[in-house]
XYZ file of C-alpha atoms in Angstrom:
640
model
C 0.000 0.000 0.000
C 1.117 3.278 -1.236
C 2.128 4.962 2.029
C 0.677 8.550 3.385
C 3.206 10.820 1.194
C 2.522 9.308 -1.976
C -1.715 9.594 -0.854
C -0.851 13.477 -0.188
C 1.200 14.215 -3.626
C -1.986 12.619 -5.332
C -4.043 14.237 -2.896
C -7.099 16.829 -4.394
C -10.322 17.375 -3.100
C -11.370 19.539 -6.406
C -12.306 22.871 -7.762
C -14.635 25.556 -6.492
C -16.777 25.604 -9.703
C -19.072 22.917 -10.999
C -18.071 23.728 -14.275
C -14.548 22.934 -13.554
C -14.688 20.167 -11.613
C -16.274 18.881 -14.512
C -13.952 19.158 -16.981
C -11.289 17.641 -14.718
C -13.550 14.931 -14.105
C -13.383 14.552 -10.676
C -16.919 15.665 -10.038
C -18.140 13.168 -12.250
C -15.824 10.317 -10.383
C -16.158 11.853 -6.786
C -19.359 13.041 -7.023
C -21.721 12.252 -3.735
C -25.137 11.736 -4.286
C -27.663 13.518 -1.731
C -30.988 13.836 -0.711
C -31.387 16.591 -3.175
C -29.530 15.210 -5.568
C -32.126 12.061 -5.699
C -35.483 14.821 -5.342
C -34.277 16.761 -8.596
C -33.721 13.557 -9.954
C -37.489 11.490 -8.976
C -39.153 15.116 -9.851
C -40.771 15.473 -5.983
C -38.481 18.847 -6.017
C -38.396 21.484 -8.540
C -36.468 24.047 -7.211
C -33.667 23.339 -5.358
C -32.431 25.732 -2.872
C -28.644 27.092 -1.213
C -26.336 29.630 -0.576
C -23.530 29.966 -2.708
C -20.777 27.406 -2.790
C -23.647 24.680 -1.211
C -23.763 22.327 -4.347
C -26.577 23.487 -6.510
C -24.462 23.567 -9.755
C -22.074 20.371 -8.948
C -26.264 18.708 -9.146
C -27.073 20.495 -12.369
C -23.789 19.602 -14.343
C -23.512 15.926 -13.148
C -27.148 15.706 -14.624
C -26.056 17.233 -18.032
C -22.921 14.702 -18.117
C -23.539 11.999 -21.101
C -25.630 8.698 -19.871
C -26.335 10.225 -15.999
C -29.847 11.200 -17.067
C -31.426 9.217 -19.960
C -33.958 11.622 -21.064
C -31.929 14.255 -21.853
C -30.855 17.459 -20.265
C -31.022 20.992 -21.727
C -28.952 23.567 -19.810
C -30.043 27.311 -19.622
C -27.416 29.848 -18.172
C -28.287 33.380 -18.456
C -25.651 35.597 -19.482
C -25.745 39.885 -18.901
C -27.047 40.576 -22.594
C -29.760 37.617 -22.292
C -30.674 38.831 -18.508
C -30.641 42.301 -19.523
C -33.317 41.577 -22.556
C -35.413 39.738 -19.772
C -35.428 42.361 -17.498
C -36.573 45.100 -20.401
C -39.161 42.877 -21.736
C -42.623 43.972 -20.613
C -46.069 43.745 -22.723
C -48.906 45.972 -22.461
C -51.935 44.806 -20.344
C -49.667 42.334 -18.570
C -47.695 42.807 -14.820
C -44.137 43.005 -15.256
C -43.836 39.194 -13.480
C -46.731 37.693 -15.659
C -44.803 39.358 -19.115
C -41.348 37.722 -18.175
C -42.781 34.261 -17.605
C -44.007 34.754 -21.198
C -40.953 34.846 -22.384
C -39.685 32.184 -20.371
C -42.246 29.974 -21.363
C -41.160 30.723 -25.226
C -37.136 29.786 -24.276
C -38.536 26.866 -22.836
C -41.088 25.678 -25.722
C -38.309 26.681 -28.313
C -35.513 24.627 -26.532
C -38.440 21.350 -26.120
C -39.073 22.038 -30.118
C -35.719 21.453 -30.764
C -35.248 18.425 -28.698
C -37.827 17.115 -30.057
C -36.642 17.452 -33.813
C -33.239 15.814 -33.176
C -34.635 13.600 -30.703
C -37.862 11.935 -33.202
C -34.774 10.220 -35.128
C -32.170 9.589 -32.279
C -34.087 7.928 -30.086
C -36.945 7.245 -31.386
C -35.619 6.362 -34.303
C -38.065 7.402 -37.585
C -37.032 8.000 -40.900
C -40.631 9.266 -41.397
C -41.162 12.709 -38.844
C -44.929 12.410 -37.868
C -46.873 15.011 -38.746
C -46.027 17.231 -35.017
C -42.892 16.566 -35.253
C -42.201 18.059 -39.238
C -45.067 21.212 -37.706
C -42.683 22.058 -35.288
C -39.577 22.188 -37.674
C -41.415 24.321 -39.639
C -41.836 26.453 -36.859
C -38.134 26.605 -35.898
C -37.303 27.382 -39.485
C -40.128 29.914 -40.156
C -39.216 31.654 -36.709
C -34.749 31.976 -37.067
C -34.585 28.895 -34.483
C -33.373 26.311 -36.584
C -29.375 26.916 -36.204
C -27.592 24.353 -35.271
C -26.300 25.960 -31.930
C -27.706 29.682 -31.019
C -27.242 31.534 -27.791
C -29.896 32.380 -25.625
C -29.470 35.920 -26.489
C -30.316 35.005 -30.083
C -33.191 32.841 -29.020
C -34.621 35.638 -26.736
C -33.979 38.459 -29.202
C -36.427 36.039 -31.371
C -39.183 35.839 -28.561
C -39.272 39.506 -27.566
C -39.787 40.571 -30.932
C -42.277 37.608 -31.843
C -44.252 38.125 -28.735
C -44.432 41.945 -28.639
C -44.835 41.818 -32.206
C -45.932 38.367 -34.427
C -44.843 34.711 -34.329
C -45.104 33.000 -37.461
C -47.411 30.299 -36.620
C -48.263 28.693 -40.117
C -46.968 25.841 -39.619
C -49.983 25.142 -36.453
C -52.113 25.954 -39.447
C -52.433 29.654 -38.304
C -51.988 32.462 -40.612
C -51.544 34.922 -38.910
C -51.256 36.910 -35.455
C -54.690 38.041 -35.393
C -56.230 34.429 -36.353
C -55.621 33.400 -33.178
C -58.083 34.822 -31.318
C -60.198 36.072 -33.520
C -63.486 38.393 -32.016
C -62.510 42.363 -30.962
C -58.643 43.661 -30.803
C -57.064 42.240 -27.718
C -54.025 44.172 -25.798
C -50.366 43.064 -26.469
C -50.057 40.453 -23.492
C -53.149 39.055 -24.373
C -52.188 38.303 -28.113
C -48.851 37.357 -26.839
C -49.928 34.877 -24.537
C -52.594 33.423 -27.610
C -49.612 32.876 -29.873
C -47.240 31.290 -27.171
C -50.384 28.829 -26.627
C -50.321 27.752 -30.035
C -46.728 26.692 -30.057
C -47.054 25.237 -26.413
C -49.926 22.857 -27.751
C -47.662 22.356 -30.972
C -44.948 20.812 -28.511
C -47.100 19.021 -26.272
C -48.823 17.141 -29.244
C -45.661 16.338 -30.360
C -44.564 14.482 -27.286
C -47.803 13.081 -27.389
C -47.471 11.427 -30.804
C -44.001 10.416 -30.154
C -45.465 8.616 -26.418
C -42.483 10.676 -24.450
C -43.830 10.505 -21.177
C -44.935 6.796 -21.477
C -41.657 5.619 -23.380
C -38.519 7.349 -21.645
C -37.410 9.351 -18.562
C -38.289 13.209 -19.507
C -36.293 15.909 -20.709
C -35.223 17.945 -17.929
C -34.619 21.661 -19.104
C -31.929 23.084 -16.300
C -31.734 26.672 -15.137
C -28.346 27.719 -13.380
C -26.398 30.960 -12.763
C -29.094 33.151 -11.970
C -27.257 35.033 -9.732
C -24.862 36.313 -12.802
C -27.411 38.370 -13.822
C -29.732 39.099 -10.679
C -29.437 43.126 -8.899
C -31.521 43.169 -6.717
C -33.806 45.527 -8.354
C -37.572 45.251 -9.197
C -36.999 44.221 -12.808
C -34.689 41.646 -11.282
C -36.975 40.373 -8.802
C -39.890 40.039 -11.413
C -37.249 38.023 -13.901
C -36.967 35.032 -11.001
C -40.288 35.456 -10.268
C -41.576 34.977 -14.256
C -39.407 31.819 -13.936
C -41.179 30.490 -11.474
C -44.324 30.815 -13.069
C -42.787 29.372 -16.586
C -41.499 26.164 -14.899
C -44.871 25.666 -12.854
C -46.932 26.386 -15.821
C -45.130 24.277 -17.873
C -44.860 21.245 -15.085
C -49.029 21.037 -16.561
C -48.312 21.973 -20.578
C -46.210 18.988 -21.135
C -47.150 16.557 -18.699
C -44.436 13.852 -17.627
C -42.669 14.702 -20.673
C -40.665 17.267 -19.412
C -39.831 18.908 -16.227
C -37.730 22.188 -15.249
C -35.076 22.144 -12.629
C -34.357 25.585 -10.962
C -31.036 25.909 -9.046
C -31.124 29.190 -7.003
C -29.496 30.998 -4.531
C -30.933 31.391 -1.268
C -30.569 35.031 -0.602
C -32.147 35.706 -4.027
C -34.961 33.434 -3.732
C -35.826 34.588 0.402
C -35.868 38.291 -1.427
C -38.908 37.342 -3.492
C -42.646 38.530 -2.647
C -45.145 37.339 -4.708
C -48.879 36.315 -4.490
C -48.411 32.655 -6.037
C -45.281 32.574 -3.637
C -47.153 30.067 -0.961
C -48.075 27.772 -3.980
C -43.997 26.591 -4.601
C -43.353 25.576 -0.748
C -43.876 22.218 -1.567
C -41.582 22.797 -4.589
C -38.395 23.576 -2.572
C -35.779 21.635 -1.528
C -33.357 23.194 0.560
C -29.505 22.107 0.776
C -28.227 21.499 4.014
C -25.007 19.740 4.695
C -23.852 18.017 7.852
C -20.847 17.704 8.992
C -21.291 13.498 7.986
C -22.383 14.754 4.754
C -18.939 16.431 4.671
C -16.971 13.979 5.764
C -18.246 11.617 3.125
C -18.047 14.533 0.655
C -14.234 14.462 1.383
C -13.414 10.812 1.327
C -15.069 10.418 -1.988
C -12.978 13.366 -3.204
C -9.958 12.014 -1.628
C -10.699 8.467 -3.404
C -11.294 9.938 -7.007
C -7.907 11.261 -6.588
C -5.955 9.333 -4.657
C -7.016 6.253 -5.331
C -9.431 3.591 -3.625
C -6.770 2.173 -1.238
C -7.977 5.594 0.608
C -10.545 4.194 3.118
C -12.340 6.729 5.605
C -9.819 5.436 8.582
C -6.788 6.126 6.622
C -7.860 9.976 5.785
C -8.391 10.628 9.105
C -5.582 8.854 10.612
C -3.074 8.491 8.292
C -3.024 11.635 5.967
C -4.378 13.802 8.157
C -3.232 14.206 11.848
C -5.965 12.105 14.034
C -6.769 15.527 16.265
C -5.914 19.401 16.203
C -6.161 20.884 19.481
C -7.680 17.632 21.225
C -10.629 17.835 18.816
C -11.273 15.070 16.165
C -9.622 16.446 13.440
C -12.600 15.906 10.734
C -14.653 17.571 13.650
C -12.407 20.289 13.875
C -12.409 21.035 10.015
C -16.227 20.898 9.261
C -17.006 22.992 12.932
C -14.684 26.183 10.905
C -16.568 26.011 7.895
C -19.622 27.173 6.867
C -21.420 23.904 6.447
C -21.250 23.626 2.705
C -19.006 21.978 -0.373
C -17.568 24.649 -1.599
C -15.726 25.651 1.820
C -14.695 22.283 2.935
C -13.037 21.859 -0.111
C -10.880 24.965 -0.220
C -10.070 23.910 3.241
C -8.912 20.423 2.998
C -7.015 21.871 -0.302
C -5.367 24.443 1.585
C -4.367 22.014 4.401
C -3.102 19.549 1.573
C -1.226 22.370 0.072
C -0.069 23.723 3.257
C 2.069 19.836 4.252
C 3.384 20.358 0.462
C 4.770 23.476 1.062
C 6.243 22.317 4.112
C 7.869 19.260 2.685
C 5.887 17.241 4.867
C 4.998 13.527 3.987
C 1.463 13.683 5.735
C -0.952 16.830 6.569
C 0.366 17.371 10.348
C -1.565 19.489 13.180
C 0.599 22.420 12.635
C -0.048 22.454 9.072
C -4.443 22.571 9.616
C -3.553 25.142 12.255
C -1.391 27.438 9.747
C -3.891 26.430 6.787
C -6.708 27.750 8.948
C -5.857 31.188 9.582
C -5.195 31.245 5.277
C -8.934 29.962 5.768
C -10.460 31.970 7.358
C -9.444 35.137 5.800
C -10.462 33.845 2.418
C -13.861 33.299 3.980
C -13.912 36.948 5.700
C -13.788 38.069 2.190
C -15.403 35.990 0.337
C -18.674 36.573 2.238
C -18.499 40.216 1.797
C -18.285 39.550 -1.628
C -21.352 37.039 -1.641
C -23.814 39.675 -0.284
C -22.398 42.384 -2.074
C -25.621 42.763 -4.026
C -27.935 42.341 -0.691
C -25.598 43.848 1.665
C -22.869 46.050 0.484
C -22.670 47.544 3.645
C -21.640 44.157 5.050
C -17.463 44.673 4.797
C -17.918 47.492 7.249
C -19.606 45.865 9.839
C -16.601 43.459 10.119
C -14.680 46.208 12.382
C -17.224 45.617 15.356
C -15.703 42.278 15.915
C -12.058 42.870 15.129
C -9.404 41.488 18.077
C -12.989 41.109 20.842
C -14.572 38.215 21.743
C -16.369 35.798 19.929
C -19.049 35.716 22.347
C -21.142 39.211 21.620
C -23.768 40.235 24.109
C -26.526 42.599 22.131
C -26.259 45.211 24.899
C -22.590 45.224 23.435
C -22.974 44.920 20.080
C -25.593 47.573 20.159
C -23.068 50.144 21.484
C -20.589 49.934 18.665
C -22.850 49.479 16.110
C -23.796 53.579 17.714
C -20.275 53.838 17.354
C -19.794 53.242 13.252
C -23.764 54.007 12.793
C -23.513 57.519 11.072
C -20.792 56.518 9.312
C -22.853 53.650 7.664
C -25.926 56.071 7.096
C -23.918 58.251 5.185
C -22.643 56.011 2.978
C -24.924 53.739 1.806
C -28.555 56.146 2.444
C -30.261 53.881 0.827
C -29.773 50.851 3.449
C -30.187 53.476 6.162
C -33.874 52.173 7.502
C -32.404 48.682 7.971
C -29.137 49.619 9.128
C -30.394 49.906 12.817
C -28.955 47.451 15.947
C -31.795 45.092 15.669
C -31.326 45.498 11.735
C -27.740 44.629 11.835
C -28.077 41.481 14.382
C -30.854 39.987 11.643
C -28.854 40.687 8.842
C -24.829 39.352 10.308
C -27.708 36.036 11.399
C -28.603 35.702 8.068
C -25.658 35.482 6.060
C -24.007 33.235 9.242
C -21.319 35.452 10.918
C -23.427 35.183 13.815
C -25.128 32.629 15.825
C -27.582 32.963 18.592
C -27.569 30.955 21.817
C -30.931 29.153 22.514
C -31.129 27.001 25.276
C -27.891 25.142 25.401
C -26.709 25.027 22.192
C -25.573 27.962 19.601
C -27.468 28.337 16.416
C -26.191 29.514 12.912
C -28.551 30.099 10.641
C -30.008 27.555 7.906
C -32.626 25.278 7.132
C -35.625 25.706 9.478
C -34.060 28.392 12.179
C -36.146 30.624 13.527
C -34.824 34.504 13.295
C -33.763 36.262 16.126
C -35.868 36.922 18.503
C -35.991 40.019 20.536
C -35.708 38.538 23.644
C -32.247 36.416 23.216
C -29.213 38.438 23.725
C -26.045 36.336 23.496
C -24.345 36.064 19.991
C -21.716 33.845 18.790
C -19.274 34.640 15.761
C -19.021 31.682 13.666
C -16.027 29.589 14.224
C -15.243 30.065 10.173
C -14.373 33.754 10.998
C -12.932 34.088 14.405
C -8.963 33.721 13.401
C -9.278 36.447 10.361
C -10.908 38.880 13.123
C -8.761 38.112 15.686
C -11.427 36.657 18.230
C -10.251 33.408 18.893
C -11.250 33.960 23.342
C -14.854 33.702 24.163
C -14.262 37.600 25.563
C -11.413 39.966 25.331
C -10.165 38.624 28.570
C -6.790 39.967 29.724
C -4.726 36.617 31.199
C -3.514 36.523 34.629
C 0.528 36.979 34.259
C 2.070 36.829 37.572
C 5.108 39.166 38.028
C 8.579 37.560 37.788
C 9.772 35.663 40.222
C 12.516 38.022 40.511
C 9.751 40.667 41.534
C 7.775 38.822 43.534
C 10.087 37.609 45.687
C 13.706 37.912 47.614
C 15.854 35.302 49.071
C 16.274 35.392 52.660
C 19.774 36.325 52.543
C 18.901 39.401 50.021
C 16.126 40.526 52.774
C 18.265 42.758 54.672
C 20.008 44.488 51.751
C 16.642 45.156 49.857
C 15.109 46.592 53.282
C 13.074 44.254 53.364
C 12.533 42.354 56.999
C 11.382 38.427 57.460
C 7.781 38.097 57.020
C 5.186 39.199 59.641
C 1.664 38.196 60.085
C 0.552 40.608 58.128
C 1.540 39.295 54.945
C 0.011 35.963 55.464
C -3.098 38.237 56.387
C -2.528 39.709 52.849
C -2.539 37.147 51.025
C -4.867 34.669 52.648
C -7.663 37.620 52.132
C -6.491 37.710 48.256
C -7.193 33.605 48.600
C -10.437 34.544 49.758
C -11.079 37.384 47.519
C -10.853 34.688 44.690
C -13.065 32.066 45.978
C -15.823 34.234 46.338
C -15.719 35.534 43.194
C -15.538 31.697 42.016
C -18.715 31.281 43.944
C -19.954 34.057 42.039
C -19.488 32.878 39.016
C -20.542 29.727 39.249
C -23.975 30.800 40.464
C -24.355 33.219 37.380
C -26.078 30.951 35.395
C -26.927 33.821 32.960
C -23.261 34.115 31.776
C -22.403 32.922 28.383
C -21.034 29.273 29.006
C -17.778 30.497 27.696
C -17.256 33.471 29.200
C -17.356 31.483 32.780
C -15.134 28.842 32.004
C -12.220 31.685 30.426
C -13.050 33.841 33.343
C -13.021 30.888 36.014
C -9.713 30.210 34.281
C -8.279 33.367 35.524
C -9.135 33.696 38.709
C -7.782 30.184 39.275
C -4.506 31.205 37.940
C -4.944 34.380 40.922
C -5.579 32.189 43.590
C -3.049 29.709 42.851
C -0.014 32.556 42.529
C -1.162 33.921 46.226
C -1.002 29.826 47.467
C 2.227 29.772 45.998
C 3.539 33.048 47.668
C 1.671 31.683 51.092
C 4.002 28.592 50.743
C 6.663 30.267 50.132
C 6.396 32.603 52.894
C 5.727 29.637 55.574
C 8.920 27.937 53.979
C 10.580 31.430 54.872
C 11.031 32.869 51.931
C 10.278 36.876 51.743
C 7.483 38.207 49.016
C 6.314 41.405 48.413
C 2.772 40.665 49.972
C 1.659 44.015 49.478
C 2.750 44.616 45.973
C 1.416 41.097 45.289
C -2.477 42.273 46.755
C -2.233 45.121 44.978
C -1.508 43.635 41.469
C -4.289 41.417 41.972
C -7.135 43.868 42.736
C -5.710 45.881 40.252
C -6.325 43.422 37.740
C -10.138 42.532 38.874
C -10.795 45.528 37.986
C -9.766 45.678 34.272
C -11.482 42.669 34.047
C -14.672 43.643 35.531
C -14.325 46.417 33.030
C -13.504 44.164 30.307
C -16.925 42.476 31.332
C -18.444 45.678 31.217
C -17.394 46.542 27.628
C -18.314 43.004 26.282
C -22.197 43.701 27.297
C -22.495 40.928 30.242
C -23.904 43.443 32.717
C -27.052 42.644 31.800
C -29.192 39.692 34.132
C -26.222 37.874 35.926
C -23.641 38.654 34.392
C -23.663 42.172 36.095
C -23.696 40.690 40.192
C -19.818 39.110 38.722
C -19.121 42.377 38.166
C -20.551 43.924 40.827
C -18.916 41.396 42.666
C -15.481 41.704 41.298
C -15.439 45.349 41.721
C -15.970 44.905 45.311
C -13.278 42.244 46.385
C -11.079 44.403 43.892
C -11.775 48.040 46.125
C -11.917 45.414 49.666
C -8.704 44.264 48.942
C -7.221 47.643 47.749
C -8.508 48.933 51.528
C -6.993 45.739 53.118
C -3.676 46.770 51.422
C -3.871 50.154 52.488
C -3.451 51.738 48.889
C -3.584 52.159 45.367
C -0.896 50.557 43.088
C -0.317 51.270 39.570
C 2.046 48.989 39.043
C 0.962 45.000 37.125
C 0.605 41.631 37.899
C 1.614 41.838 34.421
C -0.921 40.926 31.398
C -1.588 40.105 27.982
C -4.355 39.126 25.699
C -5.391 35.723 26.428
């Protein structure tokens, strides 16, 4: 067996495109099928659902690959001149949402017509076309659609003008426009939507005579890349939304025949508000990845490429380091990520390329840890960038959470959001009625840079999630994005640095030439009341069940490492040693109270949270009393 350096030289878990990984072929070899992989597939789902990066096109191309779907696949990607001709197209007597799904419906009858042509001999195999099948060459031919490859700018430019003008629909047996209808003059969307019926019945009769629905799986007709040409605008909005009524509509024109697949992005599709909205809910499909889903994600990646000797125990034991930082190491890698394809594989790449760099012969701890800092600030970025339509504000939000906490009380994040607020409103006026505190906590939710806590467990958004309620007040920032802010602590928690030993205390035989006599009772007195000091404010803390889990345990953690430096200088001074007892005292209350400040500034004076304070503050002042002074010197500190 090839051993772990020759796996990681081999070693890739893919590209970030669809489009890409097909050409390499590895999303064809590695590719996992899902849940909503195998509900596009059946036809129970016709729209299926994510954020960026969460696997909607890796779904769409593997179904256009030759022999995955036996009916066929036609794929539709908008470009900016076809989206742009959308978004224009309007018809008079028609809403702007009921116009575009006009035209939609034409791309979609056009692109069956053709399918159908080719398709009659191909499969079907007839020398002879029946009589549909020649009526809806005609058509093609009569109408510029008969080239052997034309855009979908070409084939639109051809709608809008039919529609808004005349379709030649001879070949139905209709002569003209105005013979379709016949009776009084009807408005432009109603004549538009006449003619577009003839040529829908046209195709449907077609795969009819040819028994398509009773003879083969259907043609699936594949819309991607919305999100190339979406703005966020009301002609935008009214483009997805004419889609939606296209694909519905012609779910019924065509019967089992054919079916549409929609692959959209979340943040688009949540934007839309429409009165047939409530009829697609049973339409969606959602993508949600676990971290299971992940981890089988990356061993099929890691066997495409490296070979099937790979086995699930070898990745994770062998290749990669078994843990990083105590934590299972597949754990660790899928917890920093937002839960979706695209991430997990830049990570694993970047770990993989990290151990190359490195000359190591497998991916060690120190190699995830450097990789994930890369990570992370690829991630920072790349989110601003993914909302830039929705949220261009979002960048400049990021500052509130630079080198803090990851653990963001609202009472906290609510004062320096006041602190960049008319800053924001000046820039971007037109956000300025969401760009509020409440605002700003719904909208960092939604695109996942914060959780919330509810009950004991932290909640990022996705899938079914409530949104925040007014009510819950402790935040999270995604593990993804604490190392590229610089909030890797559960607070901004100064550690406990005793002074040097050197400073703390003196030999016995220094004691006389420093001036400084043996030790008295008062210094045990000192620094038994510092012991003290600390175990009540243990107490405290321990009883404030209100405090952020977090925050207690890195808190706890300090005043531990307090107590134990005055037990230390107690022993020492019963072994005879002399310490600066009074310096020592004073060091400590001196640091309480930056950290009860600290807890201040990081919002947890709110509920229980504030009596730790409260309670910190006043062993820090009773001990300051018991010292008999104020002391500006340090116990010494740094950022935890």
């Amino acid at each position: 067996m090839t051993g772990p350096s020759g796996v990681v030289e081999r070693l890739y878990f893919g590209r970030e495109d669809a489009e890409r990984d097909m050409s390499d072929g590895l999303l064809r070899e590695g590719f996992l099928r899902t849940a909503a992989y195998d509900a596009a597939v059946s036809g129970r789902k016709m729209l299926i659902i994510g954020r960026k990066g969460s696997g909607k096109s890796a779904i769409c191309m593997h179904l256009t690959a030759d022999g995955v779907h036996p009916g066929g696949t036609a794929l539709i990607t908008p470009d900016d001149a076809a989206g742009d001709e959308i978004r224009r197209f309007e018809l008079q007597g028609l809403t702007h949402d009921t116009a575009k799904s006009l035209i939609w419906r034409y791309v979609f009858a056009v692109q069956a017509a053709r399918h159908i042509v080719a398709h009659a001999k191909q499969v079907h195999g007839l020398r002879r076309l029946p009589r549909p099948v020649k009526a809806l060459r005609r058509f093609l031919r009569a109408n510029g659609e008969s080239a052997d490859e034309p855009g979908l700018y070409d084939r639109l430019l051809h709608g809008v003008t039919g529609l808004q003008t005349s379709l030649s629909l001879e070949a139905f047996g209709v002569k003209a426009a105005v013979d379709v209808g016949g009776g009084p003059p009807v408005s432009e969307g109603a004549r538009a939507a006449r003619q577009l019926e003839v040529v829908e019945r046209g195709v449907a009769e077609a795969f009819t005579d040819l028994d398509c629905a009773g003879s083969h799986a259907p043609l699936l007709l594949l819309v991607d890349q919305l999100e190339q040409i979406w703005s966020s605008d009301a002609e935008s909005n009214a483009m997805v939304i004419g889609l939606l009524l296209a694909a519905k509509h012609v779910s019924g024109a065509y019967g089992k025949a054919l079916r549409c697949l929609l692959f959209l992005r979340s943040d688009i599709y949540d934007t839309l508000s429409f009165s047939e909205g409530d009829k697609f809910h049973s339409e969606e499909l959602r993508i949600q990845w676990t971290t299971t889903g992940l981890r089988d994600l990356a061993l099929a990646r890691a066997r495409a490429s490296a070979g099937a000797e790979v086995t699930g125990d070898r990745l994770w034991r062998e290749v990669f380091p078994p843990a990083v930082g105590g934590e299972d190491t597949a754990e660790f890698l899928f917890g920093r990520a937002l839960p979706r394809p695209r991430d997990a594989i830049q990570y694993l790449n970047v770990c993989r390329d990290t151990a190359v760099e490195r000359g190591h012969e497998s991916i060690h701890e120190s190699d995830v840890l450097l990789a994930t800092r890369q990570f992370s600030e690829w991630k920072l970025q790349d989110l601003a960038k993914e909302y830039l339509v929705t949220h261009p504000f979002l960048a400049h939000l990021f500052v509130m959470f630079q080198n803090t906490g990851y653990v963001v009380m609202r009472g906290a994040l609510e004062a320096r959001f006041d602190a960049v607020a008319e800053t924001l409103h000046r820039q971007y006026p037109a956000y300025a009625e969401g760009l509020t505190a409440p605002g700003v906590v719904d909208t960092l939710y939604g695109v996942g840079l914060l959780g919330v806590r509810r009950g004991n467990d932290v909640v990022y958004t996705g899938g079914a999630h409530v949104p925040v309620q007014p009510h819950e007040t402790e935040f999270h920032i995604h593990p993804c994005f604490r190392p590229a802010l610089g909030a890797t602590h559960a607070i901004d928690l100064h550690r406990y640095e005793p002074r040097a030993l050197t400073d703390l205390l003196l030999r016995s035989s220094s004691n006389a030439s420093a001036g400084v006599g043996p030790p008295v009772r008062r210094d045990f007195t000192l620094l038994e009341e510092l012991e003290r000091s600390c175990g009540s404010i243990q107490r405290q803390v321990g009883r404030a069940v209100g405090l952020p889990a977090e925050t207690r345990a890195q808190l706890s953690q300090q005043v531990v490492r307090v107590m134990s430096d005055a037990s230390q200088a107690l022993l020492r001074l019963r072994e005879g040693e002399a310490v600066d007892a009074h310096g020592h005292v004073l060091a400590a209350a001196q640091y309480f109270t930056t950290v009860a400040a600290q807890l201040l500034a990081s919002g947890v004076d709110d509920g229980s949270g504030g009596s730790v304070v409260r309670r910190i503050e006043d062993e820090a002042r009773r001990l300051t009393r018991t010292a008999g002074g104020s002391h500006t010197g340090g116990g010494g500190s740094s950022n935890s």
